[in-house]
């Protein structure tokens, strides 16, 4: 694997760290993510992005305190990156890396902070009350879970869980009760804005700093694809009009998604749409003739998963893309 990755243009340094059952690869340099992934596959390895977890923060929330929290969490084994978002009561922290939630919570508590997650899932399985009760009981026994709300729907249930718990343990608990979980927290309660005024990386960074300065902003993400930029905001207490006004003062025009001018390529009927909020981004736009980046989908009945790499080289695959509302 190291030999294969070392041949990728732009790779300057390769680091390996062992975990139970697998290991983490850290690649330093300006290599294209798709090229690195393809090189890994050629050597017989399946690459997956490091997990990213977002927490609401309780405790001192001045900028100096936020910096202290970042520094404390960064020392946890397995942590790759730590970002704090927002300020005051709306402060959140996002941690990327292969590390258990319990370890992060413990480190934060030692530093004087409490971390709490709020996750939303669709649980695919039986909608019968007796089975949903089993699901509720199984999730309630997971370490770190403080509150659980389960609602029956066709094909299963919706599940809201609050506390300090790992997704993997929740998934295993649901499976023991006969359900498959699909996380929806990354798209819950999102306010989207189309953005005009971003012409390059420097403008994009200025936009981030501008939005960061809004009191109570919560968690946000700037997403760019081609010449189109969008801003997604989740949580917090900031008024959307205040966000728009602050951005306008800095030279950016924000419009609620679907109401703005938008930025189009090609005909008026065509438009490039940025990735969903908090979704992993393939930074290298695939060109004709390139291998399609690997991805995973949940089957229609919600009981299994399909990965493109499971079929690559074994049988022909046709990818059909579309959208619906």
Short mmCIF file of C-alpha atoms in Angstrom, two decimals:
data_model
loop_
_atom_site.label_atom_id
_atom_site.label_comp_id
_atom_site.label_asym_id
_atom_site.label_seq_id
_atom_site.Cartn_x
_atom_site.Cartn_y
_atom_site.Cartn_z
CA UNK A 1 0.00 0.00 0.00
CA UNK A 2 2.80 2.42 0.89
CA UNK A 3 4.51 1.78 -2.46
CA UNK A 4 1.24 2.39 -4.35
CA UNK A 5 0.49 5.63 -2.49
CA UNK A 6 4.06 6.83 -2.87
CA UNK A 7 3.66 6.80 -6.65
CA UNK A 8 0.71 9.23 -6.59
CA UNK A 9 1.63 12.72 -7.78
CA UNK A 10 1.65 15.22 -4.93
CA UNK A 11 2.14 12.74 -2.08
CA UNK A 12 4.90 14.04 0.20
CA UNK A 13 4.53 11.93 3.33
CA UNK A 14 2.61 8.80 4.36
CA UNK A 15 1.84 7.88 7.98
CA UNK A 16 0.21 4.70 9.29
CA UNK A 17 -1.43 4.15 12.67
CA UNK A 18 -2.74 0.75 13.75
CA UNK A 19 -6.28 0.25 15.08
CA UNK A 20 -8.17 -2.91 16.04
CA UNK A 21 -9.06 -4.65 12.80
CA UNK A 22 -7.77 -1.89 10.50
CA UNK A 23 -5.50 1.15 10.44
CA UNK A 24 -5.48 4.85 9.65
CA UNK A 25 -3.53 6.31 6.73
CA UNK A 26 -2.59 9.98 6.80
CA UNK A 27 -1.35 11.40 3.51
CA UNK A 28 0.47 14.74 3.56
CA UNK A 29 0.83 16.83 0.39
CA UNK A 30 -1.33 18.19 -2.41
CA UNK A 31 -2.30 14.86 -3.99
CA UNK A 32 -5.80 14.53 -5.39
CA UNK A 33 -8.14 12.62 -3.06
CA UNK A 34 -9.55 10.50 -5.88
CA UNK A 35 -6.05 9.51 -7.03
CA UNK A 36 -5.09 8.45 -3.51
CA UNK A 37 -8.29 6.39 -3.15
CA UNK A 38 -7.75 4.70 -6.50
CA UNK A 39 -4.14 3.88 -5.59
CA UNK A 40 -5.35 2.29 -2.35
CA UNK A 41 -7.88 0.19 -4.24
CA UNK A 42 -5.20 -0.96 -6.70
CA UNK A 43 -3.26 -2.33 -3.72
CA UNK A 44 -6.33 -4.15 -2.40
CA UNK A 45 -7.42 -1.69 0.30
CA UNK A 46 -10.75 0.06 0.82
CA UNK A 47 -10.42 3.69 1.95
CA UNK A 48 -13.12 5.35 4.04
CA UNK A 49 -13.11 8.94 5.37
CA UNK A 50 -12.31 9.45 9.05
CA UNK A 51 -15.52 9.81 11.15
CA UNK A 52 -16.67 13.34 11.98
CA UNK A 53 -18.73 14.04 15.11
CA UNK A 54 -20.36 17.30 16.20
CA UNK A 55 -21.11 18.21 19.83
CA UNK A 56 -23.00 21.00 21.57
CA UNK A 57 -20.75 22.59 24.20
CA UNK A 58 -21.74 23.58 27.74
CA UNK A 59 -19.27 25.56 29.82
CA UNK A 60 -17.16 28.71 29.40
CA UNK A 61 -17.49 29.83 25.78
CA UNK A 62 -15.19 32.83 25.30
CA UNK A 63 -12.78 32.57 22.38
CA UNK A 64 -9.91 31.78 24.74
CA UNK A 65 -11.99 28.97 26.25
CA UNK A 66 -12.89 27.60 22.82
CA UNK A 67 -9.19 27.57 21.93
CA UNK A 68 -8.44 25.72 25.17
CA UNK A 69 -11.10 23.11 24.34
CA UNK A 70 -9.67 22.61 20.85
CA UNK A 71 -6.18 22.14 22.27
CA UNK A 72 -7.38 19.61 24.86
CA UNK A 73 -9.34 17.49 22.35
CA UNK A 74 -6.53 17.60 19.79
CA UNK A 75 -4.36 15.61 22.23
CA UNK A 76 -6.76 12.63 22.20
CA UNK A 77 -5.34 9.62 20.41
CA UNK A 78 -6.92 9.21 16.98
CA UNK A 79 -8.07 12.82 16.59
CA UNK A 80 -7.14 14.31 13.22
CA UNK A 81 -8.81 17.75 13.37
CA UNK A 82 -10.84 19.85 15.83
CA UNK A 83 -12.95 22.88 14.90
CA UNK A 84 -15.14 25.07 17.10
CA UNK A 85 -18.09 26.78 15.45
CA UNK A 86 -20.20 29.68 16.66
CA UNK A 87 -19.90 31.33 20.07
CA UNK A 88 -21.66 31.71 23.43
CA UNK A 89 -24.65 29.42 23.97
CA UNK A 90 -24.47 28.37 20.30
CA UNK A 91 -20.90 27.00 20.49
CA UNK A 92 -20.38 23.60 18.89
CA UNK A 93 -17.25 21.54 18.34
CA UNK A 94 -16.58 19.17 15.44
CA UNK A 95 -14.00 16.41 15.87
CA UNK A 96 -12.67 14.36 12.97
CA UNK A 97 -10.83 11.12 13.62
CA UNK A 98 -11.10 7.52 14.76
CA UNK A 99 -11.78 8.09 18.46
CA UNK A 100 -14.54 7.04 20.88
CA UNK A 101 -17.07 9.61 22.07
CA UNK A 102 -16.53 8.57 25.69
CA UNK A 103 -12.85 9.53 25.44
CA UNK A 104 -13.69 12.97 24.01
CA UNK A 105 -16.35 13.60 26.66
CA UNK A 106 -13.93 12.65 29.44
CA UNK A 107 -11.17 14.95 28.13
CA UNK A 108 -13.61 17.84 27.71
CA UNK A 109 -15.00 17.37 31.23
CA UNK A 110 -11.48 17.48 32.68
CA UNK A 111 -11.02 20.83 30.90
CA UNK A 112 -14.33 22.15 32.33
CA UNK A 113 -16.68 21.47 29.41
CA UNK A 114 -19.67 19.17 28.83
CA UNK A 115 -20.21 17.69 25.35
CA UNK A 116 -23.59 16.47 24.14
CA UNK A 117 -24.82 15.12 20.81
CA UNK A 118 -28.25 15.20 19.18
CA UNK A 119 -28.74 12.59 16.45
CA UNK A 120 -31.67 11.78 14.18
CA UNK A 121 -32.13 8.41 12.45
CA UNK A 122 -34.63 6.53 10.34
CA UNK A 123 -34.95 2.99 11.70
CA UNK A 124 -35.95 0.55 8.94
CA UNK A 125 -37.88 -2.45 10.21
CA UNK A 126 -41.22 -3.44 11.67
CA UNK A 127 -43.63 -0.56 12.47
CA UNK A 128 -45.50 -2.73 14.99
CA UNK A 129 -45.74 -1.15 18.45
CA UNK A 130 -44.25 -4.18 20.23
CA UNK A 131 -41.21 -4.16 17.92
CA UNK A 132 -40.74 -0.39 18.16
CA UNK A 133 -40.84 -0.78 21.95
CA UNK A 134 -37.96 -3.27 21.68
CA UNK A 135 -36.01 -0.70 19.65
CA UNK A 136 -36.72 2.01 22.23
CA UNK A 137 -35.56 -0.27 25.04
CA UNK A 138 -32.38 -1.34 23.22
CA UNK A 139 -31.34 2.24 22.43
CA UNK A 140 -32.14 3.37 25.97
CA UNK A 141 -29.60 0.87 27.36
CA UNK A 142 -26.69 2.28 25.31
CA UNK A 143 -24.06 3.96 27.47
CA UNK A 144 -24.23 7.74 27.22
CA UNK A 145 -27.83 7.96 25.97
CA UNK A 146 -29.76 10.55 28.01
CA UNK A 147 -32.99 10.90 26.06
CA UNK A 148 -34.70 8.89 23.33
CA UNK A 149 -37.75 9.78 21.24
CA UNK A 150 -39.09 7.05 18.96
CA UNK A 151 -42.03 7.59 16.59
CA UNK A 152 -43.59 4.89 14.44
CA UNK A 153 -43.77 5.52 10.70
CA UNK A 154 -44.42 3.35 7.67
CA UNK A 155 -41.51 0.95 7.26
CA UNK A 156 -40.15 1.43 10.77
CA UNK A 157 -39.64 4.47 12.97
CA UNK A 158 -37.83 7.77 13.38
CA UNK A 159 -35.38 7.96 16.24
CA UNK A 160 -34.03 11.04 18.02
CA UNK A 161 -31.22 10.39 20.50
CA UNK A 162 -29.49 12.88 22.79
CA UNK A 163 -26.46 12.32 24.97
CA UNK A 164 -22.82 11.32 24.56
CA UNK A 165 -22.80 8.08 22.55
CA UNK A 166 -21.13 6.48 19.52
CA UNK A 167 -23.06 5.99 16.28
CA UNK A 168 -21.60 2.49 15.89
CA UNK A 169 -22.94 1.34 19.27
CA UNK A 170 -26.39 2.79 18.49
CA UNK A 171 -26.38 0.97 15.15
CA UNK A 172 -25.44 -2.32 16.84
CA UNK A 173 -28.16 -1.88 19.48
CA UNK A 174 -30.78 -1.20 16.81
CA UNK A 175 -29.63 -4.24 14.84
CA UNK A 176 -30.08 -6.43 17.92
CA UNK A 177 -33.70 -5.25 17.98
CA UNK A 178 -34.17 -6.00 14.28
CA UNK A 179 -33.69 -2.51 12.81
CA UNK A 180 -31.26 -0.85 10.41
CA UNK A 181 -30.36 2.78 11.19
CA UNK A 182 -29.83 5.51 8.61
CA UNK A 183 -28.48 8.78 10.08
CA UNK A 184 -30.31 11.96 9.14
CA UNK A 185 -28.73 14.38 11.62
CA UNK A 186 -26.53 15.95 8.95
CA UNK A 187 -29.54 17.31 7.09
CA UNK A 188 -31.86 18.13 9.99
CA UNK A 189 -32.87 21.73 10.57
CA UNK A 190 -30.59 23.18 7.89
CA UNK A 191 -31.00 26.72 6.54
CA UNK A 192 -29.45 26.98 3.08
CA UNK A 193 -28.38 30.16 1.27
CA UNK A 194 -27.06 30.69 -2.25
CA UNK A 195 -24.03 33.00 -2.24
CA UNK A 196 -22.82 35.57 -4.74
CA UNK A 197 -19.47 37.29 -4.32
CA UNK A 198 -17.20 34.27 -3.89
CA UNK A 199 -14.67 34.28 -6.72
CA UNK A 200 -11.88 32.20 -5.21
CA UNK A 201 -10.41 30.56 -2.09
CA UNK A 202 -9.63 33.93 -0.48
CA UNK A 203 -13.25 35.07 -0.79
CA UNK A 204 -14.43 31.72 0.53
CA UNK A 205 -12.21 32.09 3.62
CA UNK A 206 -13.44 35.67 4.15
CA UNK A 207 -17.03 34.43 4.00
CA UNK A 208 -16.29 31.81 6.67
CA UNK A 209 -14.76 34.44 8.96
CA UNK A 210 -17.70 36.78 8.36
CA UNK A 211 -20.29 34.12 9.21
CA UNK A 212 -18.22 33.02 12.20
CA UNK A 213 -18.49 36.55 13.62
CA UNK A 214 -22.30 36.43 13.83
CA UNK A 215 -23.38 35.90 17.44
CA UNK A 216 -25.24 32.62 17.96
CA UNK A 217 -24.48 31.34 14.46
CA UNK A 218 -24.38 27.64 15.41
CA UNK A 219 -22.76 25.17 12.99
CA UNK A 220 -22.19 26.22 9.40
CA UNK A 221 -20.47 25.04 6.24
CA UNK A 222 -19.51 26.76 2.98
CA UNK A 223 -19.87 24.50 -0.05
CA UNK A 224 -18.54 25.27 -3.53
CA UNK A 225 -18.94 23.30 -6.75
CA UNK A 226 -17.67 24.92 -9.92
CA UNK A 227 -18.86 28.54 -9.89
CA UNK A 228 -21.70 27.93 -7.43
CA UNK A 229 -21.41 28.53 -3.67
CA UNK A 230 -23.87 27.79 -0.90
CA UNK A 231 -23.90 28.35 2.84
CA UNK A 232 -25.57 25.85 5.16
CA UNK A 233 -26.37 26.70 8.80
CA UNK A 234 -27.59 24.27 11.44
CA UNK A 235 -28.65 25.09 14.99
CA UNK A 236 -27.72 28.25 16.86
CA UNK A 237 -29.88 31.26 17.61
CA UNK A 238 -28.76 33.71 14.92
CA UNK A 239 -31.53 35.43 12.95
CA UNK A 240 -31.23 34.65 9.20
CA UNK A 241 -31.71 38.34 8.38
CA UNK A 242 -28.76 39.19 10.62
CA UNK A 243 -26.62 36.64 8.79
CA UNK A 244 -27.63 38.12 5.43
CA UNK A 245 -26.95 41.69 6.60
CA UNK A 246 -23.54 40.81 8.06
CA UNK A 247 -22.53 39.02 4.86
CA UNK A 248 -23.74 41.95 2.73
CA UNK A 249 -21.58 44.37 4.74
CA UNK A 250 -18.60 42.17 3.86
CA UNK A 251 -19.44 42.14 0.15
CA UNK A 252 -21.41 38.89 -0.13
CA UNK A 253 -24.99 38.54 -1.39
CA UNK A 254 -26.93 35.79 0.42
CA UNK A 255 -30.32 34.56 -0.72
CA UNK A 256 -32.37 31.74 0.85
CA UNK A 257 -31.79 28.66 -1.32
CA UNK A 258 -34.37 28.34 -4.04
CA UNK A 259 -35.18 32.09 -4.00
CA UNK A 260 -31.88 33.56 -5.11
CA UNK A 261 -30.49 34.17 -8.56
CA UNK A 262 -28.27 31.13 -8.32
CA UNK A 263 -25.31 30.54 -10.62
CA UNK A 264 -25.83 28.32 -13.59
CA UNK A 265 -23.68 26.49 -16.10
CA UNK A 266 -25.04 25.69 -19.53
CA UNK A 267 -28.69 26.19 -20.34
CA UNK A 268 -31.22 27.77 -17.99
CA UNK A 269 -32.60 24.29 -17.30
CA UNK A 270 -29.25 23.02 -15.99
CA UNK A 271 -27.61 23.80 -12.68
CA UNK A 272 -24.75 22.30 -10.70
CA UNK A 273 -25.84 21.64 -7.14
CA UNK A 274 -23.29 21.60 -4.28
CA UNK A 275 -23.13 18.61 -1.90
CA UNK A 276 -25.53 18.37 1.02
CA UNK A 277 -24.53 20.04 4.28
CA UNK A 278 -21.82 18.13 6.17
CA UNK A 279 -21.51 15.57 3.36
CA UNK A 280 -18.10 14.30 2.35
CA UNK A 281 -16.86 16.20 -0.71
CA UNK A 282 -14.83 14.69 -3.53
CA UNK A 283 -12.62 17.69 -4.24
CA UNK A 284 -11.51 16.35 -7.62
CA UNK A 285 -14.25 16.68 -10.24
CA UNK A 286 -14.30 13.41 -12.18
CA UNK A 287 -13.68 13.75 -15.91
CA UNK A 288 -14.77 11.58 -18.81
CA UNK A 289 -12.66 8.42 -18.82
CA UNK A 290 -11.90 8.51 -15.06
CA UNK A 291 -12.99 5.76 -12.70
CA UNK A 292 -16.07 6.79 -10.73
CA UNK A 293 -15.24 7.53 -7.05
CA UNK A 294 -16.36 4.78 -4.71
CA UNK A 295 -19.61 5.30 -2.76
CA UNK A 296 -22.12 3.42 -0.63
CA UNK A 297 -25.94 3.38 -0.83
CA UNK A 298 -28.67 1.87 1.31
CA UNK A 299 -30.93 -0.55 -0.57
CA UNK A 300 -34.53 0.42 -1.32
CA UNK A 301 -35.96 -1.74 1.47
CA UNK A 302 -33.40 -0.32 3.92
CA UNK A 303 -32.03 -3.71 4.98
CA UNK A 304 -28.68 -3.70 3.23
CA UNK A 305 -25.97 -1.61 1.61
CA UNK A 306 -24.36 -1.58 -1.83
CA UNK A 307 -20.84 -0.29 -2.56
CA UNK A 308 -19.64 0.47 -6.06
CA UNK A 309 -16.30 -1.20 -5.31
CA UNK A 310 -18.13 -4.51 -4.67
CA UNK A 311 -18.94 -4.65 -8.39
CA UNK A 312 -15.91 -2.95 -9.95
CA UNK A 313 -14.04 -5.36 -12.21
CA UNK A 314 -16.60 -8.14 -11.65
CA UNK A 315 -19.58 -7.09 -13.79
CA UNK A 316 -20.73 -4.08 -15.87
CA UNK A 317 -22.23 -1.24 -13.84
CA UNK A 318 -24.48 1.56 -15.12
CA UNK A 319 -24.86 4.65 -12.92
CA UNK A 320 -28.08 6.61 -13.44
CA UNK A 321 -28.28 9.96 -11.63
CA UNK A 322 -31.39 12.00 -10.94
CA UNK A 323 -33.31 13.80 -8.23
CA UNK A 324 -36.83 14.03 -6.89
CA UNK A 325 -38.75 16.02 -4.30
#
